[in-house]
Short mmCIF file of C-alpha atoms in Angstrom, two decimals:
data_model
loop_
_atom_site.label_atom_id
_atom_site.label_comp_id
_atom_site.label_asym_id
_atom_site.label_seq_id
_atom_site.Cartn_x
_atom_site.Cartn_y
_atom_site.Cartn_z
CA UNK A 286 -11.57 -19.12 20.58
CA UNK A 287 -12.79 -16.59 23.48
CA UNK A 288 -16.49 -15.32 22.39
CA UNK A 289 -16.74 -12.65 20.29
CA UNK A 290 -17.49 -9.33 21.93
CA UNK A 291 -20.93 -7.50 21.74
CA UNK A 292 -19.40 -4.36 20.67
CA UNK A 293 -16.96 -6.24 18.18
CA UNK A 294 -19.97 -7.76 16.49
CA UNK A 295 -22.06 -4.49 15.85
CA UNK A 296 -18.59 -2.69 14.82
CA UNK A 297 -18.22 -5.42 12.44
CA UNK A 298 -22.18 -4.88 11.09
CA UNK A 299 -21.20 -1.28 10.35
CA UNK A 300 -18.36 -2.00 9.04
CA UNK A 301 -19.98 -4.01 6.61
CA UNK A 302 -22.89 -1.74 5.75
CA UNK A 303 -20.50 1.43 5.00
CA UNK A 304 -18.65 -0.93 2.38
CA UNK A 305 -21.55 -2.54 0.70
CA UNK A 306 -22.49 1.27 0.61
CA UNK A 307 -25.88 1.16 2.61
CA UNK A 308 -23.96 4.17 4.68
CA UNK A 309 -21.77 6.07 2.13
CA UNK A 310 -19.04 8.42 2.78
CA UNK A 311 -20.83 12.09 4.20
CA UNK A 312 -23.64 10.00 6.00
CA UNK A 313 -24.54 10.35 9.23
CA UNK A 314 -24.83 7.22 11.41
CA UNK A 315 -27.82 6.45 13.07
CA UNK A 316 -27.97 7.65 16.70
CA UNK A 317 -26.83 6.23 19.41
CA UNK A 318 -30.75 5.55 20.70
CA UNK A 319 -31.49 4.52 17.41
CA UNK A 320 -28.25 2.04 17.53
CA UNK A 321 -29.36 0.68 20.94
CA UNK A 322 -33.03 -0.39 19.44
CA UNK A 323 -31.37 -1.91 16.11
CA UNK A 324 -29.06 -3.81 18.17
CA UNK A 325 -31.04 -4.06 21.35
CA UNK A 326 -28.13 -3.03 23.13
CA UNK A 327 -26.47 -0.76 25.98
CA UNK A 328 -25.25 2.65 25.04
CA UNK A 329 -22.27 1.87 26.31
CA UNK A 330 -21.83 -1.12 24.44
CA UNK A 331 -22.79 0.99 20.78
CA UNK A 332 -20.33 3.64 21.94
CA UNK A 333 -17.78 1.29 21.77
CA UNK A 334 -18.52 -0.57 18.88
CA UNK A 335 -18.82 3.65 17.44
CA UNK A 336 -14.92 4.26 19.12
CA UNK A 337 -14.03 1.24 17.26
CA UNK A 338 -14.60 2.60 13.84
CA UNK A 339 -13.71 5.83 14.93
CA UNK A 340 -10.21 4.43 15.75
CA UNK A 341 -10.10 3.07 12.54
CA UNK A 342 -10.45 6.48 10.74
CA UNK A 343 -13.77 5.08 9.05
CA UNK A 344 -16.11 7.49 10.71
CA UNK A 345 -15.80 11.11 12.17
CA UNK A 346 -15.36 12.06 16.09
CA UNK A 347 -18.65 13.56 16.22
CA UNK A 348 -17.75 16.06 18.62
CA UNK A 349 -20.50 18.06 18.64
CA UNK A 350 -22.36 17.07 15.86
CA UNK A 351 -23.39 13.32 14.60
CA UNK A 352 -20.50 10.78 13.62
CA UNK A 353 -20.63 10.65 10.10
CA UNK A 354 -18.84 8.21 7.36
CA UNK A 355 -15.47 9.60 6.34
CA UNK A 356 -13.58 7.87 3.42
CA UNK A 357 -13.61 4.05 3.39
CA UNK A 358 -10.56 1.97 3.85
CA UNK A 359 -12.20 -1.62 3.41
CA UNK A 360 -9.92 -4.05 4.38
CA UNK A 361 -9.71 -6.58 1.38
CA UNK A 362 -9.70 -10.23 1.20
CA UNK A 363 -6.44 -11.55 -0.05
CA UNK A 364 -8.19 -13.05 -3.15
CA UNK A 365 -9.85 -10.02 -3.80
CA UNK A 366 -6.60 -8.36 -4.01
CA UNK A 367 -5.07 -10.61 -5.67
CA UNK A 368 -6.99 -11.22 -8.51
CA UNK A 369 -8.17 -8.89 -11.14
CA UNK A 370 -11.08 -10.87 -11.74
CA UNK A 371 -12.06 -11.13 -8.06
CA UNK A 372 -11.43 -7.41 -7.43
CA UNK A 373 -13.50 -6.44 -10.36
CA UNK A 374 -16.47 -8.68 -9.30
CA UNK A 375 -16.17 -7.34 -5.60
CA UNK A 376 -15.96 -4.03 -7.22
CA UNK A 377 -19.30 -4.18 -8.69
CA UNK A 378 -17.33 -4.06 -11.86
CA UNK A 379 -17.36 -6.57 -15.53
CA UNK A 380 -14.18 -7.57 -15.32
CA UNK A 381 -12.95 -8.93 -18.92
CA UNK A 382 -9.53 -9.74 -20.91
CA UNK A 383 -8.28 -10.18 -24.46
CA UNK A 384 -4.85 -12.40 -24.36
CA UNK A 385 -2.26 -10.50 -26.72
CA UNK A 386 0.26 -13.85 -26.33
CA UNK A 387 1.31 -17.00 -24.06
CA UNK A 388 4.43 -18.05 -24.43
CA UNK A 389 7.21 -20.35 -22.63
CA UNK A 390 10.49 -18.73 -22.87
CA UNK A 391 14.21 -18.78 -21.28
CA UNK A 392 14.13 -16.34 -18.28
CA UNK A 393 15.82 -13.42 -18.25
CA UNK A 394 18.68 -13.74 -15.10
CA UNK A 395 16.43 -11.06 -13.32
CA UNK A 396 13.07 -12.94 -13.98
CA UNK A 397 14.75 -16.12 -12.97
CA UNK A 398 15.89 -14.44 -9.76
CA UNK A 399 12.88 -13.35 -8.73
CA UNK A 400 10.91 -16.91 -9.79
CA UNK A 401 13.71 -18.52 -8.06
CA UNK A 402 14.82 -20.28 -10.72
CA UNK A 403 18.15 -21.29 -12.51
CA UNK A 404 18.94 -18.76 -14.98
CA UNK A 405 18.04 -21.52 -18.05
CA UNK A 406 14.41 -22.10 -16.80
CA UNK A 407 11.85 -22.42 -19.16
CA UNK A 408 9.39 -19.83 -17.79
CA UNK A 409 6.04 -18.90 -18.99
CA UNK A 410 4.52 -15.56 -19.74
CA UNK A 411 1.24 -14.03 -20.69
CA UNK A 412 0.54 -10.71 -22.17
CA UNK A 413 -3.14 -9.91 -21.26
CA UNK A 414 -5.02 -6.79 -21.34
CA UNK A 415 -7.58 -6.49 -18.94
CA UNK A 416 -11.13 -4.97 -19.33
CA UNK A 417 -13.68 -3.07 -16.58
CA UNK A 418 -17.17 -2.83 -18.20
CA UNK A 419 -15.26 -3.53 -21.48
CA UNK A 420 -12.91 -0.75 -21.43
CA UNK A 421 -10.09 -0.99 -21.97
CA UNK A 422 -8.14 -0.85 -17.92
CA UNK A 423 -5.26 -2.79 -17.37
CA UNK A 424 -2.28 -4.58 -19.06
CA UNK A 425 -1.20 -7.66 -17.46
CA UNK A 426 2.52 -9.11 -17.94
CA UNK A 427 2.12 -12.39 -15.88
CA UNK A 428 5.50 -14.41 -15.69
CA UNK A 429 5.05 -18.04 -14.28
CA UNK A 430 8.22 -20.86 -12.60
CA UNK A 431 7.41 -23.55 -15.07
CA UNK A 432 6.05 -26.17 -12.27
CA UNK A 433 2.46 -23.00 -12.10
CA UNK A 434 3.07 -22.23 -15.66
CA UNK A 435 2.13 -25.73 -16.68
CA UNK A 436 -1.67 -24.88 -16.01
CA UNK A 437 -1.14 -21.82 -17.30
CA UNK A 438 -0.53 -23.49 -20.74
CA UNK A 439 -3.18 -25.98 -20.44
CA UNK A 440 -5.56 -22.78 -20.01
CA UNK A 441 -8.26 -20.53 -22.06
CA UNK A 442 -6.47 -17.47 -20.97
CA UNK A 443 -9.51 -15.50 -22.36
CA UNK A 444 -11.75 -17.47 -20.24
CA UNK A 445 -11.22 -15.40 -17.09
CA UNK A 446 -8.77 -15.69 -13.85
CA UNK A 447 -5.78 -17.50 -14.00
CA UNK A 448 -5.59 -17.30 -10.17
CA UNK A 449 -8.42 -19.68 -9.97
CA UNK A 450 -7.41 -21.76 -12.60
CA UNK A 451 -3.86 -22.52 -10.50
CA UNK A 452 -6.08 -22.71 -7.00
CA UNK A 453 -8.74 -25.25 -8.79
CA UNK A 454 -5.68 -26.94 -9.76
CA UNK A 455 -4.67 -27.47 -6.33
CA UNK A 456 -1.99 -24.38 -6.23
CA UNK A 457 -1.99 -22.67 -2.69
CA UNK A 458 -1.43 -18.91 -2.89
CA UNK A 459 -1.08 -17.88 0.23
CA UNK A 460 1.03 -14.57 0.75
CA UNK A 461 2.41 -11.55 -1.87
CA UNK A 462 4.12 -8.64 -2.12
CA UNK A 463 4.12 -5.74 -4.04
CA UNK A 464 5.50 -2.36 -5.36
CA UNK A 465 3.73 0.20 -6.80
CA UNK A 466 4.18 3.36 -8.21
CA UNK A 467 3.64 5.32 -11.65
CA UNK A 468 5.20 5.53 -14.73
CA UNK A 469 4.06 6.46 -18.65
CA UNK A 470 2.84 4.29 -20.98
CA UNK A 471 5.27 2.93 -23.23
CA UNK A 472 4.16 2.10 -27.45
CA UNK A 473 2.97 -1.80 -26.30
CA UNK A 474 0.57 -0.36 -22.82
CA UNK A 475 -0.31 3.29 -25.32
CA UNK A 476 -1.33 0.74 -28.14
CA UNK A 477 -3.70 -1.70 -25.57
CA UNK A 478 -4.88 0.49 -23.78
CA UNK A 479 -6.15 2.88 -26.55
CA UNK A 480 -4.16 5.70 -25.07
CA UNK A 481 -1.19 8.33 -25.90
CA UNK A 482 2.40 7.03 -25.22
CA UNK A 483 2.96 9.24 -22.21
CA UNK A 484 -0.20 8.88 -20.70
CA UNK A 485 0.06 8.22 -16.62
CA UNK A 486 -0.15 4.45 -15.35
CA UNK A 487 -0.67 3.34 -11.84
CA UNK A 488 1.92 0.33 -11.89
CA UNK A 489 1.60 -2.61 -9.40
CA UNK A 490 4.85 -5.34 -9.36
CA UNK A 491 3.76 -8.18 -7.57
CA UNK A 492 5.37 -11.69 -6.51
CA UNK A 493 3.15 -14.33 -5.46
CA UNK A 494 3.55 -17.35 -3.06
CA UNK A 495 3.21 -20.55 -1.74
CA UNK A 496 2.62 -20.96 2.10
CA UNK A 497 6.59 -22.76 1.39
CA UNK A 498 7.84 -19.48 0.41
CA UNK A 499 8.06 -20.77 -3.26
CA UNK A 500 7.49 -18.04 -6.04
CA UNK A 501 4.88 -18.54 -8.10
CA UNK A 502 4.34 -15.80 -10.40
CA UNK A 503 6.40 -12.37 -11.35
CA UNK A 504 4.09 -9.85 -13.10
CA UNK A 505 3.64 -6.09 -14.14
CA UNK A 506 0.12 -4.90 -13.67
CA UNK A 507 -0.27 -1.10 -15.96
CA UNK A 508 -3.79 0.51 -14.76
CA UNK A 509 -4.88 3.42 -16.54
CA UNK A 510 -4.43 6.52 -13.97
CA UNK A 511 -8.29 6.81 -13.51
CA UNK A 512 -9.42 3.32 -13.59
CA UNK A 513 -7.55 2.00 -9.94
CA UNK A 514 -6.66 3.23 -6.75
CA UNK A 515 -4.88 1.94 -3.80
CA UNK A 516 -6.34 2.30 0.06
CA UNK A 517 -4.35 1.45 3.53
CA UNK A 518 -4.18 2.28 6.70
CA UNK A 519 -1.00 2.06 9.41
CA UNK A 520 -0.85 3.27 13.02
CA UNK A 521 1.94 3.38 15.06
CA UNK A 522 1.44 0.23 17.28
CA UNK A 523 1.28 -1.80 14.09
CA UNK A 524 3.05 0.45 11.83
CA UNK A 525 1.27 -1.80 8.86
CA UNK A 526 3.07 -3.62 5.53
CA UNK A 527 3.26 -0.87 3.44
CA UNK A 528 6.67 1.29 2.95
CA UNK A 529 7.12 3.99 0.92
CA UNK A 530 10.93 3.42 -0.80
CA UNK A 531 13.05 6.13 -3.57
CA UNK A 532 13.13 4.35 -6.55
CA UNK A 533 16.70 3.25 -6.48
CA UNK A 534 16.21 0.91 -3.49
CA UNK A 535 13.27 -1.24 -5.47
CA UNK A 536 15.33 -4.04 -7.08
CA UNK A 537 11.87 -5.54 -8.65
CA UNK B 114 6.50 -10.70 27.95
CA UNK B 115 7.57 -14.47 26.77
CA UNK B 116 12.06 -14.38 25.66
CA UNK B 117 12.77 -13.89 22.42
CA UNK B 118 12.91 -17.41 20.42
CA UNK B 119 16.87 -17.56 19.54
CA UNK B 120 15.98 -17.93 15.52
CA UNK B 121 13.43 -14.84 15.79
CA UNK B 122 16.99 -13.07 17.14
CA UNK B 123 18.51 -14.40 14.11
CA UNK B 124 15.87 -13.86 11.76
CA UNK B 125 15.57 -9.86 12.96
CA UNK B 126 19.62 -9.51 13.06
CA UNK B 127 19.05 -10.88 8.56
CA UNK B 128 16.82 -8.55 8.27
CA UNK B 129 18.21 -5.75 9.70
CA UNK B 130 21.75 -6.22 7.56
CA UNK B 131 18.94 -6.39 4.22
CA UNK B 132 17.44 -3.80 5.15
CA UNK B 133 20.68 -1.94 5.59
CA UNK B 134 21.70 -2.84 2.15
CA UNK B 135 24.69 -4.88 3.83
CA UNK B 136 23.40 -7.72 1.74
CA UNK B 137 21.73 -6.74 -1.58
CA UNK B 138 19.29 -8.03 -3.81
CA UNK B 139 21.18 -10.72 -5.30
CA UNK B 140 23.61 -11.75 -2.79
CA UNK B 141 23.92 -14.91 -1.60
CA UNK B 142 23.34 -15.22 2.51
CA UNK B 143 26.28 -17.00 3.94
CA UNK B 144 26.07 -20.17 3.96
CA UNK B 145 24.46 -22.30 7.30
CA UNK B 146 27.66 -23.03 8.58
CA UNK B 147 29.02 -19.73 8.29
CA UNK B 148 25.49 -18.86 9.98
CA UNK B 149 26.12 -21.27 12.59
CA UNK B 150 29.58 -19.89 13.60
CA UNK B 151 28.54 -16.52 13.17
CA UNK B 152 25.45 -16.33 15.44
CA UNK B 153 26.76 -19.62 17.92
CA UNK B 154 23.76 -21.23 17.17
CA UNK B 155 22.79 -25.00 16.01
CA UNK B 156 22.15 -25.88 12.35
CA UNK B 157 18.26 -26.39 12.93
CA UNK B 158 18.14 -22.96 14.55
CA UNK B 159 19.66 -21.49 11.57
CA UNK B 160 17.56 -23.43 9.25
CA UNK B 161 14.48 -21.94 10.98
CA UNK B 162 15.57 -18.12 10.79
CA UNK B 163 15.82 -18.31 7.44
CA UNK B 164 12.63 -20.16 6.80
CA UNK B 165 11.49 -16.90 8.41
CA UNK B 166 12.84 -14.88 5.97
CA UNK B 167 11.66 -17.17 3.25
CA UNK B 168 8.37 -17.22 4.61
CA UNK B 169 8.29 -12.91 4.34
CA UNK B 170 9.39 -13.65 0.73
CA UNK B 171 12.31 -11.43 1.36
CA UNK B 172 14.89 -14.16 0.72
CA UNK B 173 14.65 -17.46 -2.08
CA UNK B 174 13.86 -20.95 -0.93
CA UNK B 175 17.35 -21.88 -2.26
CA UNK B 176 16.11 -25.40 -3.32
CA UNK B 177 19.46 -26.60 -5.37
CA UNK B 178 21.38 -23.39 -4.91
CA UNK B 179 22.22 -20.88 -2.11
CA UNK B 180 19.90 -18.40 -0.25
CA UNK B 181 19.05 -15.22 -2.14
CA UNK B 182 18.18 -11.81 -1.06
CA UNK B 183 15.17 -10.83 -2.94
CA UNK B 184 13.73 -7.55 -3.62
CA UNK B 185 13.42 -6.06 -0.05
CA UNK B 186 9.92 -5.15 1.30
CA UNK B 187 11.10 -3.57 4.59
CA UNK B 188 8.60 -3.04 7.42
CA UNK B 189 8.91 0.79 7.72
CA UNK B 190 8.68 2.64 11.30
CA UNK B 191 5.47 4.23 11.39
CA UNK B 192 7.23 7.79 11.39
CA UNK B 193 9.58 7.28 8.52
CA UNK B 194 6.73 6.03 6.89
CA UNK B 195 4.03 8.84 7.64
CA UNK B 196 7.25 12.19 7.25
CA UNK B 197 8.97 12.67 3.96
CA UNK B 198 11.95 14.33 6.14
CA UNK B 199 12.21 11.05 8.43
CA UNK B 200 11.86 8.70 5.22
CA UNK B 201 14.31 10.87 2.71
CA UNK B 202 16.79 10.53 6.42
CA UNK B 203 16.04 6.86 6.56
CA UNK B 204 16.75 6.20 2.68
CA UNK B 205 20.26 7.97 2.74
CA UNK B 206 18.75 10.84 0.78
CA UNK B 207 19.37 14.78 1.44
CA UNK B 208 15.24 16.31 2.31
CA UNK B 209 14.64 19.37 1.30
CA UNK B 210 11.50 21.87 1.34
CA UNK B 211 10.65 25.38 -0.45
CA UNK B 212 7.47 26.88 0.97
CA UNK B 213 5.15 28.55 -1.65
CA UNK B 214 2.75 29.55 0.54
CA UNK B 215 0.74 29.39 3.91
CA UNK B 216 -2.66 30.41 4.61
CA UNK B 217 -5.47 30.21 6.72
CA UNK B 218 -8.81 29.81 5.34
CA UNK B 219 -12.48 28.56 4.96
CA UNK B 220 -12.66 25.00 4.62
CA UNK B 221 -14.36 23.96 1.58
CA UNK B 222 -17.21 21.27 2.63
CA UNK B 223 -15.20 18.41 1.76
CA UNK B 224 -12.36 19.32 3.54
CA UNK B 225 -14.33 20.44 6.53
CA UNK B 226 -15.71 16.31 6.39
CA UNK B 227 -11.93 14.87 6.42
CA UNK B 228 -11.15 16.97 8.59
CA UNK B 229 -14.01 16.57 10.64
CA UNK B 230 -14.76 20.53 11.41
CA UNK B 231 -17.96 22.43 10.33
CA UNK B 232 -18.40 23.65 7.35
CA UNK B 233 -17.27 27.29 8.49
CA UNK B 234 -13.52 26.41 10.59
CA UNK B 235 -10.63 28.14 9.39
CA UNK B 236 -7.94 25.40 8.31
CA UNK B 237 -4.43 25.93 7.82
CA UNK B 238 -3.06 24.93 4.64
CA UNK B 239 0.60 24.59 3.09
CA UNK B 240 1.85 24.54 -0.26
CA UNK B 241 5.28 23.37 -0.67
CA UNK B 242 7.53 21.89 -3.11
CA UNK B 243 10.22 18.77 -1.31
CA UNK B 244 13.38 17.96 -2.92
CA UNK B 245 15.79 14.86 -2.68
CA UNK B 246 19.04 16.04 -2.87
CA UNK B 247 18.50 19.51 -4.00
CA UNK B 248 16.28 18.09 -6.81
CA UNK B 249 12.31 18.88 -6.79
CA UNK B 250 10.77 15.58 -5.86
CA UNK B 251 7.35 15.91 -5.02
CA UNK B 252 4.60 18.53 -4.65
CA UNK B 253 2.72 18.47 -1.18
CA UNK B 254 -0.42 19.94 -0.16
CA UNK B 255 -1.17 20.14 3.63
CA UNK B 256 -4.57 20.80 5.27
CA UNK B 257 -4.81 20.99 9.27
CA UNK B 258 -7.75 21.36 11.77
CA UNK B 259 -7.35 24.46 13.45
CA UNK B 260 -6.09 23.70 17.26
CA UNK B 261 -2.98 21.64 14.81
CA UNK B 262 -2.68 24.71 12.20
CA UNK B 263 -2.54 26.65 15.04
CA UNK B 264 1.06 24.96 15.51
CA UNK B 265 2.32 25.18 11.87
CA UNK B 266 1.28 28.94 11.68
CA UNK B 267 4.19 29.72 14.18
CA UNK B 268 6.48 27.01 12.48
CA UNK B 269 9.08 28.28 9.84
CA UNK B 270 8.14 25.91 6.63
CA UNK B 271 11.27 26.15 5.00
CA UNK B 272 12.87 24.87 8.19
CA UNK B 273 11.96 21.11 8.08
CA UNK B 274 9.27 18.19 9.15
CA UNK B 275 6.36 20.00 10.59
CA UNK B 276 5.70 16.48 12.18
CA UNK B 277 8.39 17.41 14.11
CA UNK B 278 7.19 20.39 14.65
CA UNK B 279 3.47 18.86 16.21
CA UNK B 280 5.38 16.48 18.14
CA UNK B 281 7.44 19.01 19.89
CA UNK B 282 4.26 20.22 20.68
CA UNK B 283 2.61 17.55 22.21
CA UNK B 284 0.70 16.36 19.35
CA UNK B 285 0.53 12.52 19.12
CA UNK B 286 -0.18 11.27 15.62
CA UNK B 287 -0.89 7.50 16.12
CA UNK B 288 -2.47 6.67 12.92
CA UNK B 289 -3.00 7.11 9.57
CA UNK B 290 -4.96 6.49 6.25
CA UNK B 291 -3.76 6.61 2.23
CA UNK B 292 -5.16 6.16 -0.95
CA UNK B 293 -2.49 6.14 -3.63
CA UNK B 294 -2.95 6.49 -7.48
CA UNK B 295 -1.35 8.17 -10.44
CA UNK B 296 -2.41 11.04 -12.42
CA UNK B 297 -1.06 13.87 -14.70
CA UNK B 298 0.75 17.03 -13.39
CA UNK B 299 -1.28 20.12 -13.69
CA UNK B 300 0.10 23.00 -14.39
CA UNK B 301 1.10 24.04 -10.43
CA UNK B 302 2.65 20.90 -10.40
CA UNK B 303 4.47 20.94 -13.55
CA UNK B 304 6.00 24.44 -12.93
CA UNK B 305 7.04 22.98 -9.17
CA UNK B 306 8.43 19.84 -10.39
CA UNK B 307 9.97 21.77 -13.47
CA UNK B 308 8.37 18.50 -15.44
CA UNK B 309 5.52 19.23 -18.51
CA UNK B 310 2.03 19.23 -17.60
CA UNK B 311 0.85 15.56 -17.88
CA UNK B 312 4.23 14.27 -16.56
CA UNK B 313 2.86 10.80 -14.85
CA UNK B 314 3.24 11.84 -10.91
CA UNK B 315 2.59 9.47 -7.98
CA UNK B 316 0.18 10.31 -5.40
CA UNK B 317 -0.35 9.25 -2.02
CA UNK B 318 -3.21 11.33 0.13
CA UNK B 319 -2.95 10.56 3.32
CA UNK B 320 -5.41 11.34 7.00
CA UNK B 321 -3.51 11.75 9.82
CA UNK B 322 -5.04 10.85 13.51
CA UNK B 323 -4.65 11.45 17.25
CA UNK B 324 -4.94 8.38 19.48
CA UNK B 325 -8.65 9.40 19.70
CA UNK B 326 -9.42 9.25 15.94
CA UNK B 327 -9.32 12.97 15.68
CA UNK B 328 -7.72 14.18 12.25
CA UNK B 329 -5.41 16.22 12.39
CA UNK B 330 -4.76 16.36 8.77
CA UNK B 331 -5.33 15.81 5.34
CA UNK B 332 -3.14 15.83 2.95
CA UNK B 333 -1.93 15.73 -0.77
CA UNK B 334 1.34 14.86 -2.05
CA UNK B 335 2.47 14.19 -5.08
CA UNK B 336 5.86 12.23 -6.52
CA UNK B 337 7.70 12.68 -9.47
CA UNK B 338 7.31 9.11 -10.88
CA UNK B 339 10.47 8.32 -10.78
CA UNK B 340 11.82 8.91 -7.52
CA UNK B 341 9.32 7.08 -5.25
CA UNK B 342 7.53 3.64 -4.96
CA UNK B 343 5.04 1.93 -2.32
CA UNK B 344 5.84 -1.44 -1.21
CA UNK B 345 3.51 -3.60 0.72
CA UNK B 346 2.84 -7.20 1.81
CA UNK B 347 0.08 -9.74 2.25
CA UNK B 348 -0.69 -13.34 3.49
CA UNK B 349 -4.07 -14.95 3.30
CA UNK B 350 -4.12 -15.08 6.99
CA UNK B 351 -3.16 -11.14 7.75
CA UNK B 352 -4.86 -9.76 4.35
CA UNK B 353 -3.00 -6.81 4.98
CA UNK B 354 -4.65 -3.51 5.16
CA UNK B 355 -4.10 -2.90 1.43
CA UNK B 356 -7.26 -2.29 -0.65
CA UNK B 357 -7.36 -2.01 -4.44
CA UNK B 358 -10.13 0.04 -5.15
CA UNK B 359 -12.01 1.77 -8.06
CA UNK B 360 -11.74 5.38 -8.62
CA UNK B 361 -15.31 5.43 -8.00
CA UNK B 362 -15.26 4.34 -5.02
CA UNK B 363 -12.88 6.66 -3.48
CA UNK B 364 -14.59 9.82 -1.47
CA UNK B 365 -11.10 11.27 -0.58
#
């Protein structure tokens, strides 16, 4: 691996401090002169490691006034964004759940498609709902092929992540994908969630996998509209992951 | 630059007729010796395309049965991902656009901080409602430094993308940020969209940048839940630049 650049590394300090929140959004950055003593480097090397963040849309231009911390777009560790529980917990946040039902069940063709799975697989499926702080913030349909549902049966589901349940079990989750958009709550989310049927829900589909490309897990995450938000970032030399699609191409 | 690998070929050419909806969710690829024929390649070749696709999650590991298309998570071009005119054009769907108003004015301070101006610039702003197919789709609120307002105050509204519009004026957007939730239409909204107020609407606001990190905008628009959806992607190893984060935590 070729050495880490100077100006990477102090890039990589700010970047740190503005998301643990030691610079918040509106703050100015500490001068370039001020910079060079914390780091006991060049100006040069500071104004790059400053351009780097810049580039990343993290902090303003400065032009002719201090560079300042714009709106944060942490990039997220995959388990972080992959697990309630994790996210929560990286969050700051008491993440908590109440299990509504586990059951193992005959997939429905669409299910079994997206598991993989013949259309008479025994799949299994967990209706959660999901606390922050112990309100009420999530509900959880979790749908697992029945070679990952196995530990999912042999779990406390109101114990805490089911993620790290399947990893201590040796499961490797190693990519997703996922579709999000809105939609209102229907009688079961309204009834969970303490909230009016009707009431606006920040949806997130996701499938999980393997590093073999083998599904593990189908679910239907319902946030309450002011409990979650989702942050990215694209340019056009790496035009990023995320695609926005009309409704009637998602198949999920 | 090293040649393409021959499966990578392959792999791209799947892709492509997925993405063009010549295979569907659902459909079976052809099999690896139709494959074979088709592309005048060798089996193991073959094999390794679609391990590609496999790997992107885009198509099922076909242990015991054929290949599957999955639900599609297209990588989107950067502009049909960043203009609702380029992305309605890209989806097969009619854009559309009915100005309700555009003004210069005083930048209130926290627009004046996305935008990175001072507190006193005059930004140009745009109200407009976008249809799909003649049908109101989504409300979107536009908010432009001045040297890129400048642009869009001589640009007819009703007549289309004012990307477009900045690129035929030299502008070069190269990046951009989002943070995406859900919330209830208010009443502007609601009398757009011709929905009730409290109608679940997805929202994406989005920073737009030069090459330099300058922004050129910042925006607000919002979907009628049912005619849009985000997808993205992830792997442990590129985390993706996806974030779920707290309402809290969001400054934009």
């Amino acid at each position: 691996m070729p050495p880490r650049q100077r100006y990477t590394e102090i890039a990589a300090h700010l970047r740190q401090q503005i998301r643990d929140g030691a610079l918040a959004p509106g703050d100015e950055l500490p001068s370039e002169a001020e910079l060079c003593r914390q780091f006991d480097a060049a100006r040069g090397t500071v104004r790059q490691a400053v351009a780097v963040l810049r580039q990343e849309g993290i902090v303003s231009s400065g032009q002719g006034r201090r560079t300042r911390v714009l709106d944060t777009v942490p990039t997220q560790p995959f388990d972080d964004n992959i697990s309630f529980t994790q996210w929560c917990l990286a969050s700051g946040v008491e993440p908590g759940q109440v299990t509504q039902w586990v059951t193992k069940r005959k997939a429905d063709p669409h299910l079994a498609l997206l598991l993989d799975q013949p259309d008479d697989a025994l799949i299994v499926s967990v209706l959660r709902l999901r606390t922050m702080n112990s309100e009420p913030a999530m509900v959880e349909r979790l749908n697992y092929a029945p070679e990952f549902g196995a530990h999912v049966l042999t779990f406390d589901t109101d114990s805490g992540s089911i993620y790290q349940h399947l990893r201590d079990n040796g499961v490797q989750i190693d990519s997703a994908t996922r579709i999000i958009d809105a939609l209102p709550a229907n009688q079961t989310d309204a009834d969970l969630l303490g909230v009016e049927v009707g009431t606006p829900l920040l949806r997130v589909r996701r499938r999980a996998f393997t590093p073999d490309g083998t599904p593990i897990e189908a679910s239907d995450d319902r946030y309450l509209y002011d409990k979650a938000s989702i942050t990215t970032t694209s340019t056009r030399t790496s035009p990023s992951n995320t695609s926005l699609v009309t409704v009637d191409s998602v198949s999920f």
